[in-house]
Every structure is written in structure tokens, then in C-alpha cells.
Coordinates of C-alpha atoms in Angstrom, one line a residue:
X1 CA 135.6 47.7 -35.7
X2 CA 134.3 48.7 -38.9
X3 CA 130.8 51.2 -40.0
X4 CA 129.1 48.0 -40.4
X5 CA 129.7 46.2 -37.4
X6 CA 129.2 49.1 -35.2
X7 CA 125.4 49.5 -36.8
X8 CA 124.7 46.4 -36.2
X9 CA 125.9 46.3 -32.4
X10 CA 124.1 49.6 -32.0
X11 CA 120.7 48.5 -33.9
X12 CA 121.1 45.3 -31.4
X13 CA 121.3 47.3 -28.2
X14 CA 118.3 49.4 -29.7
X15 CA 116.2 45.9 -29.7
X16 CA 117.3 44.8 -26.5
X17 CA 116.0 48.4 -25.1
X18 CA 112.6 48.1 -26.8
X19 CA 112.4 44.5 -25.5
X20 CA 112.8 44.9 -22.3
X21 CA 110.9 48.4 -22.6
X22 CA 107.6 46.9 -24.2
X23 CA 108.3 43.6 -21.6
X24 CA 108.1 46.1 -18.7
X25 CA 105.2 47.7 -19.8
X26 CA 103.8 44.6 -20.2
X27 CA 104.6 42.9 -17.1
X28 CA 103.3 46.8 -15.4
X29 CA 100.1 45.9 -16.9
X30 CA 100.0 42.7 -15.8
X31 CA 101.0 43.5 -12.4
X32 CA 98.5 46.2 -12.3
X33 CA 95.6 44.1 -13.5
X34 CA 96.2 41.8 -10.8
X35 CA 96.3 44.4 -8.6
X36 CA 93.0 45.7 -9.5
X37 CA 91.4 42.3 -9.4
X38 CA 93.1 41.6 -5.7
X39 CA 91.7 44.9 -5.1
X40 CA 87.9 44.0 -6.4
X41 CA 88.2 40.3 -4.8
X42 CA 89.1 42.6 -0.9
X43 CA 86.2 44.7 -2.2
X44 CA 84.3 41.9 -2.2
X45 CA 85.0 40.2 1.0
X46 CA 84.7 43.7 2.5
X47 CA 80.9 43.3 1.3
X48 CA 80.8 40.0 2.7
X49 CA 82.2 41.2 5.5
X50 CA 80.2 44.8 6.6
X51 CA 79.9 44.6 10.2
X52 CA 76.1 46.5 11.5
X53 CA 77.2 48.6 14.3
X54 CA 74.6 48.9 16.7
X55 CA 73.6 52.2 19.6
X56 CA 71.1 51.7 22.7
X57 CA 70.7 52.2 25.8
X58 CA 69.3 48.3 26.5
X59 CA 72.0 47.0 28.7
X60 CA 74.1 45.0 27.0
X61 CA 73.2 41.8 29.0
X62 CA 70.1 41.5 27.4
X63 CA 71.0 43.2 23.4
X64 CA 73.8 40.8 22.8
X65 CA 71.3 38.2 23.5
X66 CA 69.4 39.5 20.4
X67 CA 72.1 39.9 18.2
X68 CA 74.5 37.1 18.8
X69 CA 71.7 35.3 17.1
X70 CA 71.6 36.7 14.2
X71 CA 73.8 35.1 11.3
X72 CA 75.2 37.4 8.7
X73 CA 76.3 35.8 5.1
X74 CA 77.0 37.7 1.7
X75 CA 73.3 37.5 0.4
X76 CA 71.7 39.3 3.4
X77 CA 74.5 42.4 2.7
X78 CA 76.0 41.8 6.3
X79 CA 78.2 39.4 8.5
X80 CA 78.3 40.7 12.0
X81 CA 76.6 43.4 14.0
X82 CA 78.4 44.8 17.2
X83 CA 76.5 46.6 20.0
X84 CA 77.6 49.5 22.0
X85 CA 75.7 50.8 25.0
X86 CA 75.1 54.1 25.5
X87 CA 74.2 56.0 28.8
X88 CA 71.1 57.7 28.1
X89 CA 72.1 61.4 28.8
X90 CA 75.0 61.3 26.9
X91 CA 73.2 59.4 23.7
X92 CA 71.8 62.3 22.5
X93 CA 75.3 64.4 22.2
X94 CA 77.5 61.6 21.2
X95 CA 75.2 60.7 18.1
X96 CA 75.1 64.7 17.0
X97 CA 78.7 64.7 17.4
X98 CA 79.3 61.4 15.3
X99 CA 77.3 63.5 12.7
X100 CA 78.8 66.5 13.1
X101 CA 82.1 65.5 12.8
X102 CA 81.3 62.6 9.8
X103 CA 82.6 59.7 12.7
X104 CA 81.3 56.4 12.3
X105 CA 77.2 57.0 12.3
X106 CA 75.9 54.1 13.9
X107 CA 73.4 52.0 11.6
X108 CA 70.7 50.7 13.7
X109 CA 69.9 52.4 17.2
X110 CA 68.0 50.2 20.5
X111 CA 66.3 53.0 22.1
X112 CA 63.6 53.5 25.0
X113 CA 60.4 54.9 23.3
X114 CA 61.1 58.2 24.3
X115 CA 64.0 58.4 23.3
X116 CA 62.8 57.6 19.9
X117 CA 60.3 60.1 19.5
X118 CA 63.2 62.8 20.9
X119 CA 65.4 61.8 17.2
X120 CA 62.8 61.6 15.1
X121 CA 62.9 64.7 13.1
X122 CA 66.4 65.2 13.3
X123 CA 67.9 61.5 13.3
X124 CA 65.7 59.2 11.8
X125 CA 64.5 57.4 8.7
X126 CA 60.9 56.3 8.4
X127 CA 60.9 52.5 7.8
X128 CA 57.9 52.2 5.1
X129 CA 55.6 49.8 4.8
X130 CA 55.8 46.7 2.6
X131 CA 59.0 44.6 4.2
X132 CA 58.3 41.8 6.2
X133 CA 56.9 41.3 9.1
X134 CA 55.0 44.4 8.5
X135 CA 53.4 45.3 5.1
X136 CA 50.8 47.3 5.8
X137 CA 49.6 49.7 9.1
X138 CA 47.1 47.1 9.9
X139 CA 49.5 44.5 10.0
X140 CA 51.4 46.7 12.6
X141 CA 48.9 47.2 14.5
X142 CA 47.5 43.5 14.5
X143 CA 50.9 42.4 15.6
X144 CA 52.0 45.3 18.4
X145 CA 49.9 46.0 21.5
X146 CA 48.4 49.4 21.3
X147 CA 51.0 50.9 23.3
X148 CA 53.8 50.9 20.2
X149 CA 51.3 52.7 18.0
X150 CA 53.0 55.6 19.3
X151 CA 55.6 54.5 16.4
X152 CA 52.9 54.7 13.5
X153 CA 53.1 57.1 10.9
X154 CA 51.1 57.9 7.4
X155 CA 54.0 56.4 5.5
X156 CA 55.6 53.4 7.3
X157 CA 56.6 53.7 11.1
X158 CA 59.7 55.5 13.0
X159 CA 60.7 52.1 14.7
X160 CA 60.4 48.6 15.3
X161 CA 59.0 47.5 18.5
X162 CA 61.3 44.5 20.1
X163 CA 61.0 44.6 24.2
X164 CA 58.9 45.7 26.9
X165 CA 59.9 46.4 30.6
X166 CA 57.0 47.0 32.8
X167 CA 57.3 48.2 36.9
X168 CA 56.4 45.3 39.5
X169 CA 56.7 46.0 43.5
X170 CA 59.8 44.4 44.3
X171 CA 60.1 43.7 48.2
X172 CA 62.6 42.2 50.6
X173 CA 61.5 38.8 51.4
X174 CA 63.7 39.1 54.9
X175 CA 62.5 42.1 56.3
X176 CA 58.8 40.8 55.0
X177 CA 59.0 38.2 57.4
X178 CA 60.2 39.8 60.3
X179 CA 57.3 42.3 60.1
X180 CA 54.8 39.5 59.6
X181 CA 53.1 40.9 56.5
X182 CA 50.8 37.7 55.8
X183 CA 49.3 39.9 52.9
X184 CA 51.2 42.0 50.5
X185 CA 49.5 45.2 49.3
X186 CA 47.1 45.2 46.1
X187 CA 45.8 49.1 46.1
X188 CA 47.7 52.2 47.5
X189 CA 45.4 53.1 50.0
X190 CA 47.1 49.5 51.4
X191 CA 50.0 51.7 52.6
X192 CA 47.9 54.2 55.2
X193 CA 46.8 51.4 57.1
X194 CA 47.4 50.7 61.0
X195 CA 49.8 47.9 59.8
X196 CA 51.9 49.4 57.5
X197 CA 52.0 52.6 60.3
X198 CA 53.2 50.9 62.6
X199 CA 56.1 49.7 60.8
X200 CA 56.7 52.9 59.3
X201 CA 56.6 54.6 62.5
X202 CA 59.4 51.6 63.6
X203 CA 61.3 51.8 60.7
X204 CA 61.9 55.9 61.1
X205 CA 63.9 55.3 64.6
X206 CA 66.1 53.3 63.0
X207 CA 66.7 55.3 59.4
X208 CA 64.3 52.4 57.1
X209 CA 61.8 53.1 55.2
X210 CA 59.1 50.9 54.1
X211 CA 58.8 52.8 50.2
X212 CA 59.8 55.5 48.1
X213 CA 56.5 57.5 47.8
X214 CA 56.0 60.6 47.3
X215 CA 60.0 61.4 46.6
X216 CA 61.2 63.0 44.0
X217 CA 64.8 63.5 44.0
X218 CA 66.2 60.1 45.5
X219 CA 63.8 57.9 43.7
X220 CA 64.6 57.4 39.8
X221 CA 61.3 55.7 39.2
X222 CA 59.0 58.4 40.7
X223 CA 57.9 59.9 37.6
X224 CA 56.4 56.4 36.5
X225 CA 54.9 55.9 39.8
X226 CA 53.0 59.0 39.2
X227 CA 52.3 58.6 36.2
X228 CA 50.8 55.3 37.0
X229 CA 49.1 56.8 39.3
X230 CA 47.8 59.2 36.7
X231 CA 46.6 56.1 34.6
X232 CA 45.2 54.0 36.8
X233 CA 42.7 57.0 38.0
X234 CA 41.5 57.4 34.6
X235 CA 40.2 53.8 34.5
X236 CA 37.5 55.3 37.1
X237 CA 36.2 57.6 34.5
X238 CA 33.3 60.2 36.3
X239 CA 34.4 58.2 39.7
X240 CA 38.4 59.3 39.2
X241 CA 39.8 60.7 41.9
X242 CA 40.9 64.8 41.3
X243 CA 44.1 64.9 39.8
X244 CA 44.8 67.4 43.0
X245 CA 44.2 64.3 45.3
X246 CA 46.4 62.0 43.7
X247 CA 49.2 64.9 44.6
X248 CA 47.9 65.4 48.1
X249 CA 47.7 61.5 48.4
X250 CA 51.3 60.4 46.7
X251 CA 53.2 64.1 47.9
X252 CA 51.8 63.1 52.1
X253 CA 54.7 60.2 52.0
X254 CA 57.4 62.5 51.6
X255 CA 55.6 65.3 53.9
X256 CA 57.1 65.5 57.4
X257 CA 53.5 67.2 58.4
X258 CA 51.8 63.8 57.1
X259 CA 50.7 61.1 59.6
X260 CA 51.7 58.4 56.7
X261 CA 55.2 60.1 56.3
X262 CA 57.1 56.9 55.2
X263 CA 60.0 58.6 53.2
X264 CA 62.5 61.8 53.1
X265 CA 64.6 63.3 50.8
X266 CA 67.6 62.7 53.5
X267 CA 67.5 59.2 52.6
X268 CA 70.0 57.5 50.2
X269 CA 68.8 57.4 47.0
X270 CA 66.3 54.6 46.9
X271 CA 67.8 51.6 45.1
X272 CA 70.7 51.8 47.7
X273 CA 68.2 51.8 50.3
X274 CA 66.8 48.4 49.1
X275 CA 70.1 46.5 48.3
X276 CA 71.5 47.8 51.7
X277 CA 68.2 46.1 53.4
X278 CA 66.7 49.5 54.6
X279 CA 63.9 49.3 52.1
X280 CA 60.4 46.8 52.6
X281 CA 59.0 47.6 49.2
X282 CA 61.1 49.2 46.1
X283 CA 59.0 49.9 43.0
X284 CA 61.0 49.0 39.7
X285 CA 61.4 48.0 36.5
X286 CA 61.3 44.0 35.8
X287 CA 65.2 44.7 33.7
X288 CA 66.4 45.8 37.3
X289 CA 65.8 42.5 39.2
X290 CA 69.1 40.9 38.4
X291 CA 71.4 44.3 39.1
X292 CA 69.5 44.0 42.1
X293 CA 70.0 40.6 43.2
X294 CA 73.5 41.1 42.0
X295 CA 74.2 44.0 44.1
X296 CA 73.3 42.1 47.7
X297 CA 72.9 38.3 46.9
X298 CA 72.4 38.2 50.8
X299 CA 68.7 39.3 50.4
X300 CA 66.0 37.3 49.1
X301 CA 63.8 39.7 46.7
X302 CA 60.7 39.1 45.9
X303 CA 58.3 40.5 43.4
X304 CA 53.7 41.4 43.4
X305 CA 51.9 43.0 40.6
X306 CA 52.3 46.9 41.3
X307 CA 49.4 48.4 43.6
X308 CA 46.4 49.6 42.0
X309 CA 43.7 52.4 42.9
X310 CA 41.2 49.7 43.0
X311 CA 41.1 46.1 43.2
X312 CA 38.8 46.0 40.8
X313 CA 39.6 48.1 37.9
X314 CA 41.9 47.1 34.9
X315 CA 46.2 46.9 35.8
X316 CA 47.8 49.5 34.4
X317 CA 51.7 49.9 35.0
X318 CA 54.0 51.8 33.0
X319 CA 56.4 50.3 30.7
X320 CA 59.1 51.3 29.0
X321 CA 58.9 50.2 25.4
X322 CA 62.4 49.1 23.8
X323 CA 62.2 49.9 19.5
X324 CA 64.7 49.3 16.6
X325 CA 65.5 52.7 14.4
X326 CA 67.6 53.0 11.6
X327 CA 69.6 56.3 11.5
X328 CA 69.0 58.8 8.7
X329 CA 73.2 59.4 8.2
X330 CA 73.4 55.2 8.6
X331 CA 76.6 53.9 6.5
X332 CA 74.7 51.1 5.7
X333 CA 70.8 51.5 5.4
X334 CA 70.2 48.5 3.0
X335 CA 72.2 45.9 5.8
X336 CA 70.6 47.9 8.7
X337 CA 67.0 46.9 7.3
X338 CA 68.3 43.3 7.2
X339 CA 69.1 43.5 10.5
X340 CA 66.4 44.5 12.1
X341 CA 63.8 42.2 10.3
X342 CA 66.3 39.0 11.6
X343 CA 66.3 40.7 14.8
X344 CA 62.5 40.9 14.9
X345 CA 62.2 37.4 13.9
X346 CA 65.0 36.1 16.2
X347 CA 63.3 37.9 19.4
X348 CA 60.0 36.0 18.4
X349 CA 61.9 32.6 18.7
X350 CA 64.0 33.6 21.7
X351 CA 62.3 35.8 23.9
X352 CA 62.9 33.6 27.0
X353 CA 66.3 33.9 26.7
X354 CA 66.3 37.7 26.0
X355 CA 64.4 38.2 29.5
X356 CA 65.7 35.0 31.6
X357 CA 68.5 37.4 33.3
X358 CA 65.3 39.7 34.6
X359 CA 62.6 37.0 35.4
X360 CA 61.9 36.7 39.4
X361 CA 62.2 33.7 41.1
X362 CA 59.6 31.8 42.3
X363 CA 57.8 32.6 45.3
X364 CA 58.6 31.6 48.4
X365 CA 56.0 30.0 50.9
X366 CA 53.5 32.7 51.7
X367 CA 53.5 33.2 55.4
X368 CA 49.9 33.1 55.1
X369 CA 49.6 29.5 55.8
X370 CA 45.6 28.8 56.5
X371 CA 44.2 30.0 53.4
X372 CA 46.9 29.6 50.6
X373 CA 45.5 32.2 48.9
X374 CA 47.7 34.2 48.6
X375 CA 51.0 31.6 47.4
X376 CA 48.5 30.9 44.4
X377 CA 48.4 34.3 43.4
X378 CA 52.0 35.0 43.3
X379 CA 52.1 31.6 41.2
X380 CA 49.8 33.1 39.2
X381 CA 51.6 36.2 38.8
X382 CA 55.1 35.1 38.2
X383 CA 53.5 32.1 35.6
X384 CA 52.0 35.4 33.7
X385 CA 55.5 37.1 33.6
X386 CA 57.0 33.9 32.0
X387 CA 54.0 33.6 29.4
X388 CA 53.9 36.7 28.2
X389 CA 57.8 36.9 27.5
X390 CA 56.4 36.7 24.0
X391 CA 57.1 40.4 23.5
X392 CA 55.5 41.0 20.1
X393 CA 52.2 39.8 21.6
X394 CA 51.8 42.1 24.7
X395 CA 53.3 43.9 26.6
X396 CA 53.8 42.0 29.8
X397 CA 50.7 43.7 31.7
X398 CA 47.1 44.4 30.3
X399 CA 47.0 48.2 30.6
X400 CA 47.6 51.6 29.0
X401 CA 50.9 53.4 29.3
X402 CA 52.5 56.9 27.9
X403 CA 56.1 57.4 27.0
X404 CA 57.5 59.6 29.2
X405 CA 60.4 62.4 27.3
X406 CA 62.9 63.5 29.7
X407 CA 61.2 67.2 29.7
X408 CA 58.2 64.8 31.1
X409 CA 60.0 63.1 34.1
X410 CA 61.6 66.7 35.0
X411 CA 58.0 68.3 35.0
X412 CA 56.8 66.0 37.2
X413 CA 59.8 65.8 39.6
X414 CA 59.5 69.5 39.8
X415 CA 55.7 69.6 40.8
X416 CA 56.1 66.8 43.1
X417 CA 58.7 68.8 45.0
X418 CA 56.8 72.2 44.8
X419 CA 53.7 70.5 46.7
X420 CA 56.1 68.5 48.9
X421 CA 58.3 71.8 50.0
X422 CA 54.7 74.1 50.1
X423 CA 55.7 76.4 47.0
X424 CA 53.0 75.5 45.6
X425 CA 49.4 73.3 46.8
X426 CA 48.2 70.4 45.4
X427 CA 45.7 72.5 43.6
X428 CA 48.3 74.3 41.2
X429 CA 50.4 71.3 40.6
X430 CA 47.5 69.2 39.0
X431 CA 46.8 72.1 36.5
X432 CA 50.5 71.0 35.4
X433 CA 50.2 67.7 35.9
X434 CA 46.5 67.6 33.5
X435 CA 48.5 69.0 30.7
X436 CA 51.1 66.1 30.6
X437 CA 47.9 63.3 30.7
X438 CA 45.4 64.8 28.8

């Protein structure tokens, strides 16, 4: 092979190289662009696609209600939202921890009202004013009942308002009958009379009770019941019974040196009292009734208006406000506000649905056949639980209410039991007790 040929075989074998040299480079940059655009187009679909993770401690019955309604698409910033319930003493630690340790924040949190105000410096984001339904604090407050005012602030408002759960007197239809109650109780005092003696006095041979008064360790709801209680005596105004008498009065059920002993702490906690058909008359929460139900479907429960001080003088019940909050460490704050405007809409249009699981049944025929009277009247009262399911309008019951923090419910436990087991009298409890009401 000659000089000549040899250059020109070696000047080939140079092309060939820089061919397929500049031909990988450019099929690395095509690869590579279509890798970036197949990486923008997931980036995309991941946008389309955020899912609005959701904390509360609403049971899950009646939050999945809310938000398998709502319809995510690419122009509201969200596609799905997924609820998680949360036990209410652990909320508190799981959330700082999810913080703490940068886990997945949730975006939007379904709290009790308390439970609210216990985040909100540490936790929360002020929603402001100016997205709809609410642009302005007078909007707010012409669309909530004066009980979620508690949520106002200068600049916008801590949460969104979405359910209330107020406390009815849940009874046991069965054991009703047998006593022949022909009328159901309308004011506390109800409960000291020869009638409902005499069937306390029967019911404490054979390990019944006919309520949960005056207890303080067995009975979850006893810190409402005082403090409606509480509320209802301030309705009197100069007329109100001492706050030291409402102690002596509620704290003389639990007392075995009473006359109208009707409960003791050696009891079963009260709920299991009811479902196991040892319990006439268990005060509770309207969200209970189907857990209830559930529980002993061999029992017929029934449902009154909770007892009042008077006949006469306005209801008041507590309730347990349910509000919408958006995390201040939130992934996605822009979404999360989407979501809770469509939930606040949605609840508007489906409030039945949200509380059919919890509303009573109908009465049964009232035993008190002559006058009718009194079938009416729970006719009347279930009707009013099924109208005003519109949540944004009241909040089930005319009436004033307080949110009560955990520190609030131990506070009062504490000084029911101090009265109860003589550490301290009636008198030293109410100066306690004033402080939490005034």
C-alpha cells in the first residue's frame, strides 16, 4: 500500500469518527430534549394531578360525604383530596411531628372549634378577607350564626365554619315504656320528682341508672352538661341561680349522701351503660346517634330537646362547631384555598346528606294517648332538626354556646369531683367555675 493510499484510508476513518461523533452528540441532544419535555409534560400532569390531603377529627362517615363531592380539574390547581381522621389527643403531636420532621404537612385541617383556637398561633394561616363566599367581616358575620365569630379576626378569619353538632337527650324508647313515662322531661328540676325517684330508687337494686348527672369521670359529655348548665342560668340574668347552686344541684346526682342520687362513679362509663340497656336518658351529641344505634340495634332510641332551667327561657345547648383551617407549613396553600371554598359551597347544597347518618328517627306514638300533646312536640322537634341541616344558617338550636379547650373540660371535671368527693364545697368550686364563664 502506498503513502497515498494509506492517507486517504486514514483521513476516511477520521470522517467516519467525527460522523458518528457529531451524530451521537446529536442524537444525546435529541434524546435529552425529549427527555426534558417528557419530564415537563409528567410535571404537568403532576399539577393536574395534586391530591389536597386533608386532617380532622370529623369521623370519616360524615367528611368523605363533603369531599367526595368536590371535583378537582387542572384550572382549580387540584384533582383529588383524601381525608385522614385523627383521634383528638393524638392530633396535636402527630401534626408537630409532621412539622418537625418536614413529613407530609397536611393542607387543609377539619377541626372541632377548640381545637382550632389550640393551633392558632403555632399552626395556622389567617384566611383574609376578599375570596368568596366571604369578602368582607360583615359578610362573615351575616352568613355564620354568632357562635363561629369566635373565628373572626382584624385581618380575615382563622377558619371556615362548615358543621355544627349540638347535645339532644337521647333515651331508650324500651325501658321508657316499661316505666310509663307519659311525659318526657323539659327542665332539670324534672329529674328530682317523686316519678323519676321512684325509678331511680328501682333502678339502683338492679345496677341502672336513669342518667349521668353529676359524674365526672364515666361520663365524656359532663363538661358540656355543665356548661350548659352554666348558660342556660345566665338567660335568668338578676333571677340566675348562684353558680354555687348549679354545683350543689348537678354534683347531688353523683352524691351517695343525696336523696336524688341517680348515678356513681362505679358505673360503666356511660355510653356503655345506654347501649347495654342500663341507661333511661343519655345526654349526647346528635353525630353519636348512629354509633349508637349501631352499637345495640336491639334498642329503639329516641331523642327530646335537652332539658332547660326553665320552660320558659331561650334553649341553649352546647355545640360543638366543626371549621376548615389551612396549615401555615401546608404543601399546597393556593389548592388548599380552592378546596375549602368548593367545600363551603358543596356543604350548602348537600347538607342533608352530610347529617342523614346522625338524624333521629321519627317518633314513635307517644304513650300519652289523650292529649297528643306531647307526639306533636316531638314532631315538631325532629321537623326542626331536619330544617335546620342548613349548617351555614344556624346552628341547629337557637342559643349561645362557648368552645370548650381541653384545659376547660379538665377544669371542670376536676371541680365537679372535688364537690362530689367533699375536698372542696360548692362554694369554692363556683369561684373556679365563674372564671371559665365570665
Amino acid at each position: 500500500m502506498n503513502k497515498q493510499n494509506f492517507q486517504i484510508i486514514i483521513y476516511v476513518i477520521f470522517g467516519l469518527l467525527i460522523l458518528v461523533g457529531f451524530g451521537s452528540l446529536a442524537l444525546y441532544g435529541f434524546l435529552k430534549k425529549n427527555e426534558q419535555s417528557s419530564s415537563q409534560g409528567k410535571g404537568s400532569q403532576e399539577r393536574e394531578r395534586i391530591e389536597i390531603v386533608v386532617w380532622g377529627t370529623l369521623g370519616s362517615d360524615k367528611a368523605n360525604t363533603i369531599f367526595k363531592n368536590l371535583h378537582g380539574s387542572a384550572d382549580k390547581g387540584y384533582s383529588t383530596v383524601q381525608y385522614r381522621e385523627k383521634n383528638t389527643d393524638s392530633l396535636e403531636d402527630e401534626f408537630a411531628r409532621a412539622v418537625a420532621y418536614d413529613e407530609w404537612v397536611p393542607d387543609l385541617l377539619l377541626l372541632e372549634a377548640s381545637e382550632v383556637l389550640a393551633l392558632e398561633h403555632t399552626a395556622l394561616r389567617t384566611i383574609p378577607f376578599g375570596y368568596d363566599p366571604v369578602t368582607t367581616a360583615a359578610e362573615y358575620q351575616n352568613l355564620f350564626t354568632p357562635t363561629t365569630h369566635l373565628f373572626l379576626r382584624s385581618d380575615g378569619y382563622i377558619a371556615l365554619p362548615v358543621l355544627a353538632d349540638s347535645v339532644v337527650l337521647y333515651y331508650n324508647e324500651g325501658l321508657r315504656r316499661q316505666q310509663n313515662l307519659r311525659q318526657l322531661p323539659k327542665v332539670w328540676k324534672d329529674f328530682t320528682e317523686k316519678e323519676y325517684q321512684e325509678i331511680a330508687s328501682e333502678y339502683r337494686k338492679n345496677d341502672k341508672a336513669i342518667a349521668p348527672f353529676g359524674a365526672y369521670g364515666n361520663y365524656t359529655n359532663a363538661p358540656y352538661l355543665f356548661t350548659a348548665l352554666m348558660l342556660q342560668a345566665q338567660e335568668f340574668g338578676t333571677a340566675a341561680p348562684s353558680t354555687a347552686d348549679l354545683i350543689s344541684f348537678y354534683t347531688n346526682f353523683a352524691s351517695l349522701r343525696s336523696p336524688v342520687q341517680t348515678w356513681s362513679e362505679s358505673f360503666l362509663n356511660a355510653r356503655s351503660m345506654f347501649i347495654g340497656n342500663q341507661l333511661l336518658f343519655y345526654p349526647g351529641f346528635i353525630s353519636e346517634y348512629q354509633g349508637l344505634q349501631q352499637a345495640n340495634p336491639n334498642i329503639v332510641i329516641q331523642a327530646a330537646p335537652l332539658p332547660q332551667l326553665s320552660a320558659d327561657s331561650t334553649i341553649v345547648t352546647p355545640t360543638k362547631i366543626y371549621a376548615l383551617a389551612i396549615p401555615e407549613k401546608g404543601r399546597h396553600v393556593g389548592p388548599a384555598h380552592r378546596v375549602l371554598f368548593d367545600a363551603a359551597t358543596v356543604i350548602q347544597q348537600i347538607a342533608t346528606d352530610i347529617f342523614k347518618a346522625t338524624t333521629m328517627p321519627p317518633p314513635l306514638n307517644s304513650l300519652n294517648r289523650e292529649s297528643g300533646a306531647e307526639t306533636e312536640e316531638g314532631e315538631a322537634f325532629f321537623n326542626t332538626i331536619t330544617a335546620t341541616e342548613q349548617v351555614f344558617l344556624d346552628t341547629l338550636f337557637t342559643g349561645r354556646s362557648v368552645s370548650l379547650t381541653p384545659e376547660t373540660k379538665t377544669t371542670i371535671r376536676d371541680t365537679l369531683k372535688s364537690v362530689i368527693i367533699g375536698t372542696h364545697t360548692a362554694d369554692q368550686g363556683a369561684r373556679t367555675m365563674q372564671n371559665l364563664f365570665e
